[in-house]
mmCIF file with all atom_site columns, C-alpha atoms in Angstrom:
data_model
loop_
_atom_site.group_PDB
_atom_site.id
_atom_site.type_symbol
_atom_site.label_atom_id
_atom_site.label_alt_id
_atom_site.label_comp_id
_atom_site.label_asym_id
_atom_site.label_entity_id
_atom_site.label_seq_id
_atom_site.pdbx_PDB_ins_code
_atom_site.Cartn_x
_atom_site.Cartn_y
_atom_site.Cartn_z
_atom_site.occupancy
_atom_site.B_iso_or_equiv
_atom_site.pdbx_formal_charge
_atom_site.auth_seq_id
_atom_site.auth_comp_id
_atom_site.auth_asym_id
_atom_site.auth_atom_id
_atom_site.pdbx_PDB_model_num
ATOM 1  C CA . UNK A 1 1  ? -81.757 4.462   -11.907 1.00 61.00 ? 1  UNK A CA 1
ATOM 2  C CA . UNK A 1 2  ? -83.395 5.561   -15.111 1.00 75.00 ? 2  UNK A CA 1
ATOM 3  C CA . UNK A 1 3  ? -80.536 7.683   -16.408 1.00 82.00 ? 3  UNK A CA 1
ATOM 4  C CA . UNK A 1 4  ? -76.924 6.460   -16.478 1.00 83.00 ? 4  UNK A CA 1
ATOM 5  C CA . UNK A 1 5  ? -74.641 8.475   -14.207 1.00 85.00 ? 5  UNK A CA 1
ATOM 6  C CA . UNK A 1 6  ? -70.969 8.416   -13.409 1.00 86.00 ? 6  UNK A CA 1
ATOM 7  C CA . UNK A 1 7  ? -70.038 6.877   -10.103 1.00 87.00 ? 7  UNK A CA 1
ATOM 8  C CA . UNK A 1 8  ? -66.903 7.987   -8.303  1.00 84.00 ? 8  UNK A CA 1
ATOM 9  C CA . UNK A 1 9  ? -64.947 5.188   -6.592  1.00 86.00 ? 9  UNK A CA 1
ATOM 10 C CA . UNK A 1 10 ? -64.204 5.670   -2.891  1.00 84.00 ? 10 UNK A CA 1
ATOM 11 C CA . UNK A 1 11 ? -60.473 6.262   -3.398  1.00 86.00 ? 11 UNK A CA 1
ATOM 12 C CA . UNK A 1 12 ? -58.035 9.170   -3.342  1.00 85.00 ? 12 UNK A CA 1
ATOM 13 C CA . UNK A 1 13 ? -56.583 10.106  -6.721  1.00 86.00 ? 13 UNK A CA 1
ATOM 14 C CA . UNK A 1 14 ? -53.038 11.448  -7.037  1.00 83.00 ? 14 UNK A CA 1
ATOM 15 C CA . UNK A 1 15 ? -53.040 15.161  -6.291  1.00 83.00 ? 15 UNK A CA 1
ATOM 16 C CA . UNK A 1 16 ? -56.164 15.014  -4.107  1.00 87.00 ? 16 UNK A CA 1
ATOM 17 C CA . UNK A 1 17 ? -56.199 15.595  -0.370  1.00 87.00 ? 17 UNK A CA 1
ATOM 18 C CA . UNK A 1 18 ? -57.748 12.655  1.501   1.00 89.00 ? 18 UNK A CA 1
ATOM 19 C CA . UNK A 1 19 ? -60.922 13.340  3.444   1.00 90.00 ? 19 UNK A CA 1
ATOM 20 C CA . UNK A 1 20 ? -60.991 13.100  7.248   1.00 92.00 ? 20 UNK A CA 1
ATOM 21 C CA . UNK A 1 21 ? -57.317 14.013  7.722   1.00 94.00 ? 21 UNK A CA 1
ATOM 22 C CA . UNK A 1 22 ? -57.895 15.079  11.353  1.00 96.00 ? 22 UNK A CA 1
ATOM 23 C CA . UNK A 1 23 ? -59.200 11.604  12.161  1.00 97.00 ? 23 UNK A CA 1
ATOM 24 C CA . UNK A 1 24 ? -56.326 9.989   10.241  1.00 96.00 ? 24 UNK A CA 1
ATOM 25 C CA . UNK A 1 25 ? -53.710 12.034  12.117  1.00 97.00 ? 25 UNK A CA 1
ATOM 26 C CA . UNK A 1 26 ? -55.361 11.225  15.468  1.00 98.00 ? 26 UNK A CA 1
ATOM 27 C CA . UNK A 1 27 ? -55.338 7.497   14.685  1.00 98.00 ? 27 UNK A CA 1
ATOM 28 C CA . UNK A 1 28 ? -51.679 7.578   13.611  1.00 98.00 ? 28 UNK A CA 1
ATOM 29 C CA . UNK A 1 29 ? -50.664 9.606   16.673  1.00 98.00 ? 29 UNK A CA 1
ATOM 30 C CA . UNK A 1 30 ? -52.319 7.017   18.925  1.00 98.00 ? 30 UNK A CA 1
ATOM 31 C CA . UNK A 1 31 ? -51.143 3.809   17.273  1.00 98.00 ? 31 UNK A CA 1
ATOM 32 C CA . UNK A 1 32 ? -48.619 1.426   18.812  1.00 97.00 ? 32 UNK A CA 1
ATOM 33 C CA . UNK A 1 33 ? -47.627 -0.247  15.532  1.00 97.00 ? 33 UNK A CA 1
ATOM 34 C CA . UNK A 1 34 ? -47.648 1.424   12.105  1.00 98.00 ? 34 UNK A CA 1
ATOM 35 C CA . UNK A 1 35 ? -47.265 -0.895  9.087   1.00 97.00 ? 35 UNK A CA 1
ATOM 36 C CA . UNK A 1 36 ? -46.689 0.326   5.530   1.00 96.00 ? 36 UNK A CA 1
ATOM 37 C CA . UNK A 1 37 ? -47.082 -2.133  2.650   1.00 96.00 ? 37 UNK A CA 1
ATOM 38 C CA . UNK A 1 38 ? -46.122 -1.104  -0.884  1.00 94.00 ? 38 UNK A CA 1
ATOM 39 C CA . UNK A 1 39 ? -45.227 2.592   -0.871  1.00 92.00 ? 39 UNK A CA 1
ATOM 40 C CA . UNK A 1 40 ? -42.785 4.740   -2.793  1.00 91.00 ? 40 UNK A CA 1
ATOM 41 C CA . UNK A 1 41 ? -42.560 7.203   0.089   1.00 91.00 ? 41 UNK A CA 1
ATOM 42 C CA . UNK A 1 42 ? -43.021 10.040  -2.423  1.00 90.00 ? 42 UNK A CA 1
ATOM 43 C CA . UNK A 1 43 ? -46.738 10.847  -2.145  1.00 88.00 ? 43 UNK A CA 1
ATOM 44 C CA . UNK A 1 44 ? -47.820 13.243  0.597   1.00 89.00 ? 44 UNK A CA 1
ATOM 45 C CA . UNK A 1 45 ? -49.580 13.437  2.969   1.00 91.00 ? 45 UNK A CA 1
ATOM 46 C CA . UNK A 1 46 ? -49.419 9.620   3.175   1.00 90.00 ? 46 UNK A CA 1
ATOM 47 C CA . UNK A 1 47 ? -45.599 9.528   3.095   1.00 92.00 ? 47 UNK A CA 1
ATOM 48 C CA . UNK A 1 48 ? -45.488 11.773  6.171   1.00 95.00 ? 48 UNK A CA 1
ATOM 49 C CA . UNK A 1 49 ? -47.606 9.471   8.342   1.00 97.00 ? 49 UNK A CA 1
ATOM 50 C CA . UNK A 1 50 ? -44.630 7.266   9.278   1.00 97.00 ? 50 UNK A CA 1
ATOM 51 C CA . UNK A 1 51 ? -42.859 10.343  10.716  1.00 96.00 ? 51 UNK A CA 1
ATOM 52 C CA . UNK A 1 52 ? -45.899 11.133  12.850  1.00 98.00 ? 52 UNK A CA 1
ATOM 53 C CA . UNK A 1 53 ? -46.232 7.546   14.051  1.00 98.00 ? 53 UNK A CA 1
ATOM 54 C CA . UNK A 1 54 ? -42.553 7.305   14.956  1.00 97.00 ? 54 UNK A CA 1
ATOM 55 C CA . UNK A 1 55 ? -42.565 10.691  16.720  1.00 97.00 ? 55 UNK A CA 1
ATOM 56 C CA . UNK A 1 56 ? -45.418 9.402   18.896  1.00 98.00 ? 56 UNK A CA 1
ATOM 57 C CA . UNK A 1 57 ? -43.595 6.214   19.872  1.00 98.00 ? 57 UNK A CA 1
ATOM 58 C CA . UNK A 1 58 ? -45.078 3.691   17.438  1.00 98.00 ? 58 UNK A CA 1
ATOM 59 C CA . UNK A 1 59 ? -43.063 0.753   16.158  1.00 97.00 ? 59 UNK A CA 1
ATOM 60 C CA . UNK A 1 60 ? -42.832 1.397   12.404  1.00 98.00 ? 60 UNK A CA 1
ATOM 61 C CA . UNK A 1 61 ? -42.699 -1.521  9.976   1.00 97.00 ? 61 UNK A CA 1
ATOM 62 C CA . UNK A 1 62 ? -42.163 -1.526  6.210   1.00 97.00 ? 62 UNK A CA 1
ATOM 63 C CA . UNK A 1 63 ? -42.973 -4.320  3.750   1.00 97.00 ? 63 UNK A CA 1
ATOM 64 C CA . UNK A 1 64 ? -41.954 -3.210  0.267   1.00 96.00 ? 64 UNK A CA 1
ATOM 65 C CA . UNK A 1 65 ? -40.306 -4.372  -2.950  1.00 96.00 ? 65 UNK A CA 1
ATOM 66 C CA . UNK A 1 66 ? -37.548 -1.776  -2.580  1.00 95.00 ? 66 UNK A CA 1
ATOM 67 C CA . UNK A 1 67 ? -36.521 0.899   -0.072  1.00 95.00 ? 67 UNK A CA 1
ATOM 68 C CA . UNK A 1 68 ? -38.816 3.938   -0.335  1.00 93.00 ? 68 UNK A CA 1
ATOM 69 C CA . UNK A 1 69 ? -37.717 7.552   -0.081  1.00 91.00 ? 69 UNK A CA 1
ATOM 70 C CA . UNK A 1 70 ? -38.621 7.651   3.634   1.00 93.00 ? 70 UNK A CA 1
ATOM 71 C CA . UNK A 1 71 ? -36.925 4.325   4.544   1.00 94.00 ? 71 UNK A CA 1
ATOM 72 C CA . UNK A 1 72 ? -34.932 5.875   7.415   1.00 94.00 ? 72 UNK A CA 1
ATOM 73 C CA . UNK A 1 73 ? -38.096 6.310   9.482   1.00 94.00 ? 73 UNK A CA 1
ATOM 74 C CA . UNK A 1 74 ? -38.846 2.580   9.751   1.00 97.00 ? 74 UNK A CA 1
ATOM 75 C CA . UNK A 1 75 ? -37.724 0.488   12.710  1.00 97.00 ? 75 UNK A CA 1
ATOM 76 C CA . UNK A 1 76 ? -38.251 -2.806  10.887  1.00 96.00 ? 76 UNK A CA 1
ATOM 77 C CA . UNK A 1 77 ? -37.747 -3.282  7.127   1.00 97.00 ? 77 UNK A CA 1
ATOM 78 C CA . UNK A 1 78 ? -38.775 -6.308  5.054   1.00 97.00 ? 78 UNK A CA 1
ATOM 79 C CA . UNK A 1 79 ? -37.849 -6.068  1.369   1.00 97.00 ? 79 UNK A CA 1
ATOM 80 C CA . UNK A 1 80 ? -39.486 -8.351  -1.164  1.00 97.00 ? 80 UNK A CA 1
ATOM 81 C CA . UNK A 1 81 ? -42.883 -9.148  -2.623  1.00 96.00 ? 81 UNK A CA 1
ATOM 82 C CA . UNK A 1 82 ? -45.645 -8.369  -0.131  1.00 95.00 ? 82 UNK A CA 1
ATOM 83 C CA . UNK A 1 83 ? -47.675 -11.405 -1.198  1.00 95.00 ? 83 UNK A CA 1
ATOM 84 C CA . UNK A 1 84 ? -44.761 -13.648 -0.329  1.00 96.00 ? 84 UNK A CA 1
ATOM 85 C CA . UNK A 1 85 ? -43.602 -11.887 2.850   1.00 96.00 ? 85 UNK A CA 1
ATOM 86 C CA . UNK A 1 86 ? -46.836 -10.932 4.587   1.00 95.00 ? 86 UNK A CA 1
ATOM 87 C CA . UNK A 1 87 ? -48.272 -14.372 5.419   1.00 94.00 ? 87 UNK A CA 1
ATOM 88 C CA . UNK A 1 88 ? -45.258 -15.407 7.503   1.00 94.00 ? 88 UNK A CA 1
ATOM 89 C CA . UNK A 1 89 ? -44.785 -11.916 8.972   1.00 94.00 ? 89 UNK A CA 1
ATOM 90 C CA . UNK A 1 90 ? -48.397 -11.776 10.149  1.00 93.00 ? 90 UNK A CA 1
ATOM 91 C CA . UNK A 1 91 ? -48.056 -15.249 11.629  1.00 93.00 ? 91 UNK A CA 1
ATOM 92 C CA . UNK A 1 92 ? -44.891 -14.150 13.468  1.00 92.00 ? 92 UNK A CA 1
ATOM 93 C CA . UNK A 1 93 ? -46.518 -10.925 14.704  1.00 89.00 ? 93 UNK A CA 1
ATOM 94 C CA . UNK A 1 94 ? -49.657 -12.674 15.935  1.00 91.00 ? 94 UNK A CA 1
ATOM 95 C CA . UNK A 1 95 ? -47.956 -15.832 17.163  1.00 88.00 ? 95 UNK A CA 1
ATOM 96 C CA . UNK A 1 96 ? -48.267 -19.325 15.792  1.00 68.00 ? 96 UNK A CA 1
ATOM 97 C CA . UNK A 1 97 ? -51.808 -20.667 15.483  1.00 63.00 ? 97 UNK A CA 1
ATOM 98 C CA . UNK A 1 98 ? -52.860 -22.925 18.343  1.00 47.00 ? 98 UNK A CA 1
#
């Protein structure tokens, strides 16, 4: 383009409401497994999604450096560095490679 313009990244800043919340809630309500990686459990509406998933029967899994504020809503908790924990967890969840 001829004139420089600011470009907004496709992210949600703190204090903003995410777009497409109806679609997000529908997906969470219908999921069988809900995995959270790296969350403080303090920022809403994201922190509330685990409650919705659990209320709809999903298995809720946390991978985090420390227990978040909403830790009581997780069925499975893995504390430590995500980069170290996730490779073996994913392998366990998906089964060993053939």
